[in-house]
Amino acid sequence: MQSARPGRFRARLLIGALLLVCAGPVAAFQDSVAPGSIRGIVATQNGTIPLGGVTVTLLNDSGEVSSATSEADGSFTFASVAAGSYFLVAAIEGFDALKLAVDVRSGEATPAALNATIASVSERVDVVAPTTVVPSTGTLTSSEGLTARELEQISGGGGLQAALRMLVSVIEVPGGVSIKGGRPSQAAVQLGPGAFVDPATGLSQVSLPDDAIDSVTVLPNPYAVEFGRFSSGLVLIRTRRAEDEWKTRLNNLEPAFRTKRGQPFSVIGLSAFSPRFESGGPLVKDRLLVQQALQYRYRSSDVASRPQSEVRTSHRLSSFTRVDANVSPRHSLVGAVGLFPARSSFTNLGTFIPPDAAVDTRGGVNTASVTERSLWSDTLFSETTGEIHSYDTRVLPQGPAAMELLPDTTLGNFFNRQRRMTTTYQFIETVSGTRQEGSGLHLFKGGIDLLHSRYTGTSASRPVLIRRADGTLVRRLDFSTSTTRQAINSTDVALFAQDRFQPNNRYYLELGARVDRDGVVGRWNVTPRVGAAVLLNEAGTAVLRSGYGLFFERTPSVAGVFDEYEAPLDTRFAADGSTPVGSALFQRVTDPELRTSRSLTWDIAYDHRLNPTWATRVSVIDRRGSHELLVEPVVTSGG
């Protein structure tokens, strides 16, 4: 016992001595390699215009080290960077690619200035983080972004719609997605500068191939007046440009399978299959580039409360081609063509809707566009866009039988057969530039947006019988004619002008006005908007933003032909199910004083970036709508 104690004591002394001996050199070594940092700014026009919302990537010989998003004043920071040589890389649509070599020294903050020059053919944007403070879309409002890499990582093969559900401001609701509490029809989708929404219904039918999308930005309430014809939010899609070397990829060849309920290893069919093909590169080096993306999407699903043999299926084919041409050092052309046919079977199959009562849908969207960009001087830039879109939607019942509604099921076939065809022609001309006045900088933009829409449709409705649980008839709906035809042409005009004033590097004020003509109701609407952003610290990590403005929706074309659809006669029956006790004729009449739906919106938000990865946001938004479209019976007659 006594001999063991000195041994343990010596061992403790030896271990303690080793720790003391080692601690000194380690501490000294750590002090000698204390990390440095990089503090930089992204700007254009020789540093006079800061660019917020730009993702800057830090690279070394081994690849990507980190990434950061520039704040509203263009500043970005990389903290705790080991000493060594690095490259800063950034890509912004419409500007030449940025690449800057930097040497980081221990314990020092290395300055870096990235000056973006407007390019005749814009480079591809390949960022790896969402823009969360002030986006590079020309508006001071907050935004959420998805890049091509994130779409591929988080969509799970579901494409753009699946990826949008991952954003905080977007919620999936029946009929589409809701942005900040608005209805799907209150939001708008832009493919580049042009609208990508079916004017007939006000809903988007986006089905772009995943590989055609470069980035997606969701703007809940952009106060920049260049954005219009919506009242709750905007989804802005930018397509991918070909790279300087040819690249061909074939992805997503692995299908997902359906299995028997309760038997996960018993395969009974395909659940999902979304193969993708992408190819792109230069046709003429530095002059002409082409990018082609193709994707097929198959989905099938059953309803848990129905037999597993009853399946909803959908097929979508998406083809998108983009061509970039460098006409001259100051002029470029971007052309695009898209084809998107689709079909679905038993679309509304549900617990109370068997296959015979469900509908099939057929449709397609075709698009073609040309955009010309011109740099007239170091402070003046113009963009001209012409687009053509066509939309075709068909609703197809399973047969001609009358539709019968019972408390626990639906018999017969769906009552309505319909086809809607819309063609839109859009022309957009914008001019933007900068002007220095004293210590303040003005970034102005103005333009005109013309949208002509031609809508035609047919609708045929058969009787609808509503029965009690015992099968006796309660009500019967009969329609005035077997087939009706609808047609309307409308021309929407928008004029807008705005000025973003920057008196210093800490304060931004955005003032603008927009005048819209709603071609369906024939009314002119004036849209004033104001937005502001204040950087609460020099680093730009704390931002306070606010805005106030009017947002007018575009009236759907189907509202303009409401009178031309078939009118129902509603007949009610006594308890015996055969004796009529009254009837009502619903006549379709449109209010001559119909106005464009609108919302008055204000918000205030505080963003605080904790580090390049984490940020927090607190915001309040108030949106009050008026002149919403409602349907009410205005003429009834008893029988």
XYZ file of C-alpha atoms in Angstrom, residues 70 105 149 325 339 403 440 568:
8
model
C -23.347 41.284 -49.755
C -2.297 37.665 -43.340
C -27.829 23.981 -56.784
C -25.594 36.207 -78.795
C -42.621 23.758 -74.930
C -73.538 13.772 -62.289
C -26.135 61.708 -53.149
C -78.138 27.034 -64.383
